[in-house]
mmCIF file of C-alpha atoms in Angstrom:
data_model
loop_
_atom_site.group_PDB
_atom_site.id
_atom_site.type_symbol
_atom_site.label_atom_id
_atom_site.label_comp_id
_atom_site.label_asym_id
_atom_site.label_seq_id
_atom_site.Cartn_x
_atom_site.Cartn_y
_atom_site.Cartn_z
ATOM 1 C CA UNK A 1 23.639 10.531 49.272
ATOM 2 C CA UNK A 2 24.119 12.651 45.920
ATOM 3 C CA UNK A 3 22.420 15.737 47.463
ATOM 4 C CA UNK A 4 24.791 15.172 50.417
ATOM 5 C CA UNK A 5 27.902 15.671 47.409
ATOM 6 C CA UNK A 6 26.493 17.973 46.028
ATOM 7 C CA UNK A 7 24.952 20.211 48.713
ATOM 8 C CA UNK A 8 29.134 19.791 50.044
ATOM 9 C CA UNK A 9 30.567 21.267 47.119
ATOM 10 C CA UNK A 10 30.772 25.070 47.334
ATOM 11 C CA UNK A 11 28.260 27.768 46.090
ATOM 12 C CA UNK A 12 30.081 29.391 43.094
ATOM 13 C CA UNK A 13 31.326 25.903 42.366
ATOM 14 C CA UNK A 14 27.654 24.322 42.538
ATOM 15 C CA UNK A 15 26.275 27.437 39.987
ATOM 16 C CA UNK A 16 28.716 26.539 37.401
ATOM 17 C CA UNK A 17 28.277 22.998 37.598
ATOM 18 C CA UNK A 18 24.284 23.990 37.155
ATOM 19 C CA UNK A 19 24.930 26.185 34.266
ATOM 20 C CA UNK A 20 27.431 23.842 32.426
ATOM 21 C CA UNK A 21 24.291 20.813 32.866
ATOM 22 C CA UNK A 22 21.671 23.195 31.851
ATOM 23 C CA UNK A 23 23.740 24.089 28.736
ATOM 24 C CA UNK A 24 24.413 20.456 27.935
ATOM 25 C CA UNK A 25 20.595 19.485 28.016
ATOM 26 C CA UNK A 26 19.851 22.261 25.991
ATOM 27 C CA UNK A 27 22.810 22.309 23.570
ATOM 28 C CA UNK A 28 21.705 18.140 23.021
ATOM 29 C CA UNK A 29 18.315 18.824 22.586
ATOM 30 C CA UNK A 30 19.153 21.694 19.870
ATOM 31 C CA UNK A 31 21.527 18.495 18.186
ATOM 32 C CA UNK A 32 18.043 16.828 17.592
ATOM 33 C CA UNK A 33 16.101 19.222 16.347
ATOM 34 C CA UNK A 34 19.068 20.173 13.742
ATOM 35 C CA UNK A 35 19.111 16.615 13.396
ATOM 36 C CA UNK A 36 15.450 16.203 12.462
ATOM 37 C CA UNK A 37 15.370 19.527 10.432
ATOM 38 C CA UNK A 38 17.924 18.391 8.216
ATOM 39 C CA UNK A 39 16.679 14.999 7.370
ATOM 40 C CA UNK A 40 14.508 15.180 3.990
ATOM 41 C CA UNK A 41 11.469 13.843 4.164
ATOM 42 C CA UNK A 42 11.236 9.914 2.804
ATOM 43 C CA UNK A 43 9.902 9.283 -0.874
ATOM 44 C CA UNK A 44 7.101 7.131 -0.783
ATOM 45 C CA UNK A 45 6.412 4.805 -4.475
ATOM 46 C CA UNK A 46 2.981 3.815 -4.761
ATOM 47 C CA UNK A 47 3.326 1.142 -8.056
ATOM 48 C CA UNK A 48 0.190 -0.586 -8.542
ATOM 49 C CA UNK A 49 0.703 -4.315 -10.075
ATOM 50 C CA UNK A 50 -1.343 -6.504 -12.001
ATOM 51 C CA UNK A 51 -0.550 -9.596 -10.129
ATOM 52 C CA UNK A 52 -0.754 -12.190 -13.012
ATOM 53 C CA UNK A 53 0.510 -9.106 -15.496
ATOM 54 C CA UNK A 54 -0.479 -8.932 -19.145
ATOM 55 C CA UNK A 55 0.800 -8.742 -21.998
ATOM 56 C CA UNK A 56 2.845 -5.223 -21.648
ATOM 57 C CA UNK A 57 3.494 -5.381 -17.467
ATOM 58 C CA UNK A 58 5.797 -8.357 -16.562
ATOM 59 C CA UNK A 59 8.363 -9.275 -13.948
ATOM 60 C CA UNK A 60 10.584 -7.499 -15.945
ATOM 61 C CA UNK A 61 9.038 -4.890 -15.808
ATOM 62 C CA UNK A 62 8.923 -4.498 -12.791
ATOM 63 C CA UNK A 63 12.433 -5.635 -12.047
ATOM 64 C CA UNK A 64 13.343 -2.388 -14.200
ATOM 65 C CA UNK A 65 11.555 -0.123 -12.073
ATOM 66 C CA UNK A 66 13.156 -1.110 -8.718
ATOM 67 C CA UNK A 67 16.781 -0.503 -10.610
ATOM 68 C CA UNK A 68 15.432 3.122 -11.931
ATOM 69 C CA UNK A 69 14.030 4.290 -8.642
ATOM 70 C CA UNK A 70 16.822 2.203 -6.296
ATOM 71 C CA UNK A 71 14.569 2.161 -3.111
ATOM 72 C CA UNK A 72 15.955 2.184 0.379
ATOM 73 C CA UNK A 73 12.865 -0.275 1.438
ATOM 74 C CA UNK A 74 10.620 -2.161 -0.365
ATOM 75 C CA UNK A 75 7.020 -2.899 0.862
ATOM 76 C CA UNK A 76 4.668 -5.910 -0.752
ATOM 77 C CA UNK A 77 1.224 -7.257 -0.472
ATOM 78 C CA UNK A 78 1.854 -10.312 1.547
ATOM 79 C CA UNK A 79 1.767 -10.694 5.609
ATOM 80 C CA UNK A 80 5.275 -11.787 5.640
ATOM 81 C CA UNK A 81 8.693 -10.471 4.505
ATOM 82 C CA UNK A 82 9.762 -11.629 1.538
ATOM 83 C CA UNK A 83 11.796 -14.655 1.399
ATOM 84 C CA UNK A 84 13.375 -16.047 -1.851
ATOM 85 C CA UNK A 85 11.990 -19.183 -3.064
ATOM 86 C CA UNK A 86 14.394 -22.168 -3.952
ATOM 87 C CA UNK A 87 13.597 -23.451 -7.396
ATOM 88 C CA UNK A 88 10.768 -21.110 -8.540
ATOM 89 C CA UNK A 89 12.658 -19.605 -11.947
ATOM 90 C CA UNK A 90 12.774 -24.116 -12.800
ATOM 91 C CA UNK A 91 8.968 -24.325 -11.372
ATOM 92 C CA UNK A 92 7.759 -21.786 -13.293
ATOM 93 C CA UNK A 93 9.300 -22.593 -16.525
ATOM 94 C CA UNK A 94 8.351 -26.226 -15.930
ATOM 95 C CA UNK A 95 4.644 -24.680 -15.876
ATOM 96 C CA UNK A 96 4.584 -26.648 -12.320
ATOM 97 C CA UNK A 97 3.718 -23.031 -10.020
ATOM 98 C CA UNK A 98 2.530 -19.690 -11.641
ATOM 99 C CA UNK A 99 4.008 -17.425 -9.131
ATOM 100 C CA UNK A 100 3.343 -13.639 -9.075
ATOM 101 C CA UNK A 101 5.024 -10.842 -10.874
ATOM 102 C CA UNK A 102 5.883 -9.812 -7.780
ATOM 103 C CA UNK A 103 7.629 -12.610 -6.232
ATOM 104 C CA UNK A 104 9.821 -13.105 -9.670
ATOM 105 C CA UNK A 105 10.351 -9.082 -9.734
ATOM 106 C CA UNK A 106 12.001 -8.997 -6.086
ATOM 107 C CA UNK A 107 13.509 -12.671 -6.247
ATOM 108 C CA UNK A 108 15.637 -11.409 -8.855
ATOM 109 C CA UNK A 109 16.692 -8.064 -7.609
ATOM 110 C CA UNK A 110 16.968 -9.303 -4.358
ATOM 111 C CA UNK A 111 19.715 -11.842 -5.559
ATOM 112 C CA UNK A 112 21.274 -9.370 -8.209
ATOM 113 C CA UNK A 113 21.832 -6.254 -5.547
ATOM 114 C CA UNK A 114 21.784 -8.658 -1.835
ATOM 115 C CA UNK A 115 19.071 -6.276 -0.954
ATOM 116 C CA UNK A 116 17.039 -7.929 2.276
ATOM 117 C CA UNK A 117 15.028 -4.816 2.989
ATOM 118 C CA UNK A 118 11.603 -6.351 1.350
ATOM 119 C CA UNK A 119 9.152 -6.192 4.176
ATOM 120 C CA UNK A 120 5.305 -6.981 4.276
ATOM 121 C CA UNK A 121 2.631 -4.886 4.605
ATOM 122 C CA UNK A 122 -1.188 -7.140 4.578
ATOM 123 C CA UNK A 123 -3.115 -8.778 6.604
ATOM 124 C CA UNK A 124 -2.767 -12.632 7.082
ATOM 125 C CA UNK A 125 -5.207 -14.370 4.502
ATOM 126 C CA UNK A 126 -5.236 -18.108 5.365
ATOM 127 C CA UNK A 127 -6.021 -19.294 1.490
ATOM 128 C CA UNK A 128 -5.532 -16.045 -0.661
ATOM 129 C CA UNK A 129 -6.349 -17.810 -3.904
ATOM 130 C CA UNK A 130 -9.517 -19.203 -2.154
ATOM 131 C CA UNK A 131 -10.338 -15.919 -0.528
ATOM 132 C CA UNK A 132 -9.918 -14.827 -4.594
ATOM 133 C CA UNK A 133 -12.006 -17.586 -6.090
ATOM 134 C CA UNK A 134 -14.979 -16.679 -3.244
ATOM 135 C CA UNK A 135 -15.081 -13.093 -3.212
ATOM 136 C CA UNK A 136 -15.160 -12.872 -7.054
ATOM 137 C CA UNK A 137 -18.117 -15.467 -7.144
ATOM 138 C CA UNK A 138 -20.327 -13.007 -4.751
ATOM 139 C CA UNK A 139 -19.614 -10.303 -7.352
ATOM 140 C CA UNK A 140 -20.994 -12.232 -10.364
ATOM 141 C CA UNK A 141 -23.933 -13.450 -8.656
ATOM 142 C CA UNK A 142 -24.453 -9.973 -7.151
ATOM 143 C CA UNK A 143 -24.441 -8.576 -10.915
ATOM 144 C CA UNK A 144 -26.124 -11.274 -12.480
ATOM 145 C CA UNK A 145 -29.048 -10.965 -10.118
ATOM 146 C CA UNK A 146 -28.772 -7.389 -11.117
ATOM 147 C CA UNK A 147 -29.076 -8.378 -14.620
ATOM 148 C CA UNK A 148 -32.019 -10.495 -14.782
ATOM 149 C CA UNK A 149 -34.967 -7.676 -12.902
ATOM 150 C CA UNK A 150 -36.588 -5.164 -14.231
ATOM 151 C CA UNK A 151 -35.306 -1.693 -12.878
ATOM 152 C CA UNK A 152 -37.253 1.550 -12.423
ATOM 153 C CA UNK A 153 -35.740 3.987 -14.931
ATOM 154 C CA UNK A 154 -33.359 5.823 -12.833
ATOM 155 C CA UNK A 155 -32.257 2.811 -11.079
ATOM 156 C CA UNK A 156 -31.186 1.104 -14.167
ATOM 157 C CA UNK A 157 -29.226 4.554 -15.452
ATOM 158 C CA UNK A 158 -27.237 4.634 -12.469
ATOM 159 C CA UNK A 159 -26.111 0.278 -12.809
ATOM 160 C CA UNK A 160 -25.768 1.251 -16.327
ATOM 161 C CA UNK A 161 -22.940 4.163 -15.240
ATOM 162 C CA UNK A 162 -21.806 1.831 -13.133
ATOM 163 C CA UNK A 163 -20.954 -0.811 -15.589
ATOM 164 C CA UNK A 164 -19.477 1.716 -18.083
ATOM 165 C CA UNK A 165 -17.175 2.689 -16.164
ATOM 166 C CA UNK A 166 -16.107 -0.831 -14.559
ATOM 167 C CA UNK A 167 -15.824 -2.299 -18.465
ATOM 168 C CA UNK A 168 -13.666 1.000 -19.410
ATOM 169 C CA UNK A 169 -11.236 0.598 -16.176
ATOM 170 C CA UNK A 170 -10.898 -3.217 -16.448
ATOM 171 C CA UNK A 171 -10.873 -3.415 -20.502
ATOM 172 C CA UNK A 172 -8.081 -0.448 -19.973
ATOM 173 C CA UNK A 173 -5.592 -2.578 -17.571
ATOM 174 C CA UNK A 174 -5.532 -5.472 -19.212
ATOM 175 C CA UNK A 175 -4.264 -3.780 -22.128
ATOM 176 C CA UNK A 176 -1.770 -1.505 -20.874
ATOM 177 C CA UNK A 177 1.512 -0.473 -19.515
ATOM 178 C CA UNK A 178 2.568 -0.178 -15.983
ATOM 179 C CA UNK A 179 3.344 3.294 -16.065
ATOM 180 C CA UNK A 180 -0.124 4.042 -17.965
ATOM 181 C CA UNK A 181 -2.216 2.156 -15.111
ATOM 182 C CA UNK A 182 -0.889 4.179 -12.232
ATOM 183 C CA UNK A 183 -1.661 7.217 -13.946
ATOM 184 C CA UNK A 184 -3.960 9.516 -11.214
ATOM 185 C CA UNK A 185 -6.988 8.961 -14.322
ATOM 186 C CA UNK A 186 -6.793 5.290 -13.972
ATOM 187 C CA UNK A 187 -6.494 5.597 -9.640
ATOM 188 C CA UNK A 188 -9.400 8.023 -9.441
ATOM 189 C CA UNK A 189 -11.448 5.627 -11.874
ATOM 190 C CA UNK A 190 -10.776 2.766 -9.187
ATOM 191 C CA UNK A 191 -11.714 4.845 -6.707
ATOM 192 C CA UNK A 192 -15.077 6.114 -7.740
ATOM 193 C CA UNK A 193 -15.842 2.382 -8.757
ATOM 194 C CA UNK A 194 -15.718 1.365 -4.769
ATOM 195 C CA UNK A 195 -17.701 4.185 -3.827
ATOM 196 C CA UNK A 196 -20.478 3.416 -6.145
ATOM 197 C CA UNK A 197 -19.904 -0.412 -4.687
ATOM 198 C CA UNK A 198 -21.211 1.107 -1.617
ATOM 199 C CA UNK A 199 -23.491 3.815 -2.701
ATOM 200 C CA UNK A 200 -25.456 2.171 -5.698
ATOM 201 C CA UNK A 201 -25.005 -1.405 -5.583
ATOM 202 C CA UNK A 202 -25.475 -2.059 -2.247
ATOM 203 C CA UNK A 203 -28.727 -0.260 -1.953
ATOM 204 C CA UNK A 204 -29.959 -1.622 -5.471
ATOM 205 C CA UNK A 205 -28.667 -5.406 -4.056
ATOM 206 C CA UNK A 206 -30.694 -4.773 -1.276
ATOM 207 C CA UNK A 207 -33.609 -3.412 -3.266
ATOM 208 C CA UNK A 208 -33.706 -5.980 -6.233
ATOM 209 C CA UNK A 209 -32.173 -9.134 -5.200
ATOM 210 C CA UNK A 210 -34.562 -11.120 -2.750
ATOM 211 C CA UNK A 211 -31.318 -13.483 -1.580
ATOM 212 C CA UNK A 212 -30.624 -11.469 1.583
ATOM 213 C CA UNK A 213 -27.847 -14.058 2.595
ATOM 214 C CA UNK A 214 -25.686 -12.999 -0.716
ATOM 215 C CA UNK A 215 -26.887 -9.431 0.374
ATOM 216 C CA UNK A 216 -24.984 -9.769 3.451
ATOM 217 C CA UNK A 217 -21.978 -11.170 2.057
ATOM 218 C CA UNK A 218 -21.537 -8.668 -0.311
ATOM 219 C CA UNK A 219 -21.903 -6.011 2.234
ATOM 220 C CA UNK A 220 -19.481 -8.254 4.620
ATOM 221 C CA UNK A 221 -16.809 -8.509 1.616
ATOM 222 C CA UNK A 222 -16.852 -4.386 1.101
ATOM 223 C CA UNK A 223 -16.211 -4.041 4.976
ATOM 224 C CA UNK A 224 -13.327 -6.389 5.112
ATOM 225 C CA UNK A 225 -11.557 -4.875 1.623
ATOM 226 C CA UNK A 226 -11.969 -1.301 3.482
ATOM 227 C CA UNK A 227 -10.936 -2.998 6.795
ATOM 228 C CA UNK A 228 -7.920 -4.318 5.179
ATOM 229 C CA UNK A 229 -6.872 -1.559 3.385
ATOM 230 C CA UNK A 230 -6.445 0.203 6.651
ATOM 231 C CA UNK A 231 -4.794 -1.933 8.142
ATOM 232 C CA UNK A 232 -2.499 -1.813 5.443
ATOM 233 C CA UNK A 233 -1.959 2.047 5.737
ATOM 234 C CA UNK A 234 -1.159 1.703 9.059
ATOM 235 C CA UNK A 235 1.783 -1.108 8.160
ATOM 236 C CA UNK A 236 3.115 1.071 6.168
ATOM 237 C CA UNK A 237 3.114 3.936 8.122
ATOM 238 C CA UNK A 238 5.338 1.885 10.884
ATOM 239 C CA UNK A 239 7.646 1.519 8.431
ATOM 240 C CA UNK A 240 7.986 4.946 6.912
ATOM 241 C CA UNK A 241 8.316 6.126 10.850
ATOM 242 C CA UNK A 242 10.684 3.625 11.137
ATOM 243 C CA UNK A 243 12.950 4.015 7.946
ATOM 244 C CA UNK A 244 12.199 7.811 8.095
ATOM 245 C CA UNK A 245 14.112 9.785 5.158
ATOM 246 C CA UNK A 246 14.140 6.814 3.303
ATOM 247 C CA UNK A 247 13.112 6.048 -0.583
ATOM 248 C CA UNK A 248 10.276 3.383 -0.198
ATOM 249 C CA UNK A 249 8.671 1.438 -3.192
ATOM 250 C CA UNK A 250 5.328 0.028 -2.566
ATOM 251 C CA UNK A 251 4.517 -2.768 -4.668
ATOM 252 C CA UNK A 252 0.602 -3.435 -4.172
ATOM 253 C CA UNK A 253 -2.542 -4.787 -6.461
ATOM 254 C CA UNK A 254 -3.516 -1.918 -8.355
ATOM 255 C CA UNK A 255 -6.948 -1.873 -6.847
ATOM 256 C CA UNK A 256 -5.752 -0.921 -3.559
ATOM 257 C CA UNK A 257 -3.697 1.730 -5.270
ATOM 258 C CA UNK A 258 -6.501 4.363 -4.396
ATOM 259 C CA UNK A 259 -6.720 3.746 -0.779
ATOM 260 C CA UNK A 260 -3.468 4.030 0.115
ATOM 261 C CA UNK A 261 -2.718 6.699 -1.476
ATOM 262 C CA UNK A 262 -5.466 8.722 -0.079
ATOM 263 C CA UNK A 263 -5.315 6.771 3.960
ATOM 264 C CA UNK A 264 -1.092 7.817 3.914
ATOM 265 C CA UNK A 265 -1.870 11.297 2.340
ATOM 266 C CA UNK A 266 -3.382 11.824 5.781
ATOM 267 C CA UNK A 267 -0.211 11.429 7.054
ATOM 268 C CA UNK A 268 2.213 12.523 4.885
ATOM 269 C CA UNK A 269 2.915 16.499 5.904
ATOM 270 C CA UNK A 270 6.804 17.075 6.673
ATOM 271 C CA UNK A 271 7.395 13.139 6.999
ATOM 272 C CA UNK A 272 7.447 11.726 3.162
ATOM 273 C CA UNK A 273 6.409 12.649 -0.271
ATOM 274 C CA UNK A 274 4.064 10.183 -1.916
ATOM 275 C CA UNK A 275 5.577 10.588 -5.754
ATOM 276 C CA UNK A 276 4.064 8.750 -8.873
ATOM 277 C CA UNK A 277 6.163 6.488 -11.479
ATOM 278 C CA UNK A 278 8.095 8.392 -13.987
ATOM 279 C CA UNK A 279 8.194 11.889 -11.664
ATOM 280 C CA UNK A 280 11.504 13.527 -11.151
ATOM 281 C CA UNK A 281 13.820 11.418 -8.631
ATOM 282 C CA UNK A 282 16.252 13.714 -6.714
#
């Protein structure tokens, strides 16, 4: 029936009406591209936490950080978005919960500025304190077995490095500022820690220790942290693509801080900046 109409209306008639669409289609799809040329790419906060702080990194802290860098979006380690807690300020001071920095940091600025765009970014953990209390458990008895053999020499040199550098990064945290632990120093330290998890304590696990059960959960817990972390980088990726041009602030365990920041580097070309605390903000 259209191609009747339109095979009806007249020749010259019929070429303008083709010209005038094909310069609408083209003049609409030139809107977009000026559209998507002109939007700056989003700013991307990568703030590793200490989730129980110290004595220098606090709610507050953290609370002042979100008013300095005014995010568009804010991203946090939890499965779900965040949703303000009735009675935690009283709980806490009662001594009744000990709830994260976190949670105090965006409860208050949440309330202070009505911001609501707090979304999560991790995987669902059933029992995250339990998850926690297990996984640090296989660590000690990983090390202590460690402890107790006798090495060959060059085994022993490289758990020695190993435990050098895991004393300096942990002694280091727990007695520092928040901007001081996100320096790159402090993220590549973190980093090189996990690949030794895999490269040298594995293999010496699996060449010292005679419990091949805790063997296998050790190996089990570093596939699930790296599976996690990528699903991570791919949460937050949805939400950069989704909020695109926007100032994010990622509020995450500092431990993780390495793998995101090299998993969305992958991704980041024309699309956002990843930016550390205390650079320039435009």
């Amino acid at each position: 029936m259209y191609n009747d109409f339109f095979m009806n209306i007249p020749v010259n008639k019929r070429n303008l009406y083709s010209m005038i669409f094909i310069f609408l289609f083209f003049f609409i799809i030139h809107l977009e591209l000026c559209a998507q040329a002109n939007t700056s790419p989003a700013e991307v906060f990568i703030i590793g936490t200490l989730h129980n702080g110290n004595r220098y990194i606090n709610h507050q802290t953290l609370h002042k950080v979100l008013i300095e860098l005014k995010p568009d979006v804010i991203l946090w380690e939890y499965n779900e978005d965040f949703k303000a807690v009735f009675g935690l300020r009283t709980a806490r001071f009662l001594k009744i919960a000990k709830p994260q920095i976190e949670q105090l940091a965006l409860q208050k600025y949440a309330k202070k500025y009505s911001f609501n765009n707090i979304f999560g970014f991790d995987t669902t953990i059933a029992d995250r304190m339990r998850y926690k209390q297990e996984s640090t458990a296989i660590d000690q008895k990983i090390f202590q077995g460690l402890d107790t053999v006798q090495m060959e020499p060059q085994d022993s040199i490289q758990l020695a490095a190993y435990l050098r550098k895991s004393d300096f990064y942990y002694d280091y945290i727990v007695n520092s500022g928040l901007k001081s632990i996100n320096s790159p120093r402090i993220t590549d330290t973190c980093r090189i820690l996990y690949q030794w998890d895999m490269e040298r304590i594995v293999p010496l696990s699996k060449k010292y220790i005679s419990d091949g059960t805790l063997i296998q959960q050790y190996a089990a817990e570093l596939d699930y942290w790296h599976a996690r972390n990528n699903y991570m980088v791919k949460k937050i990726l949805n939400y950069i693509h989704k909020y695109s041009g926007k100032r994010f602030v990622i509020l995450t365990g500092l431990n993780h801080k390495y793998f995101l920041t090299d998993g969305l580097s992958k991704h980041a070309q024309g699309i956002f900046t990843i930016k550390e605390l205390g650079e320039n903000i435009q």
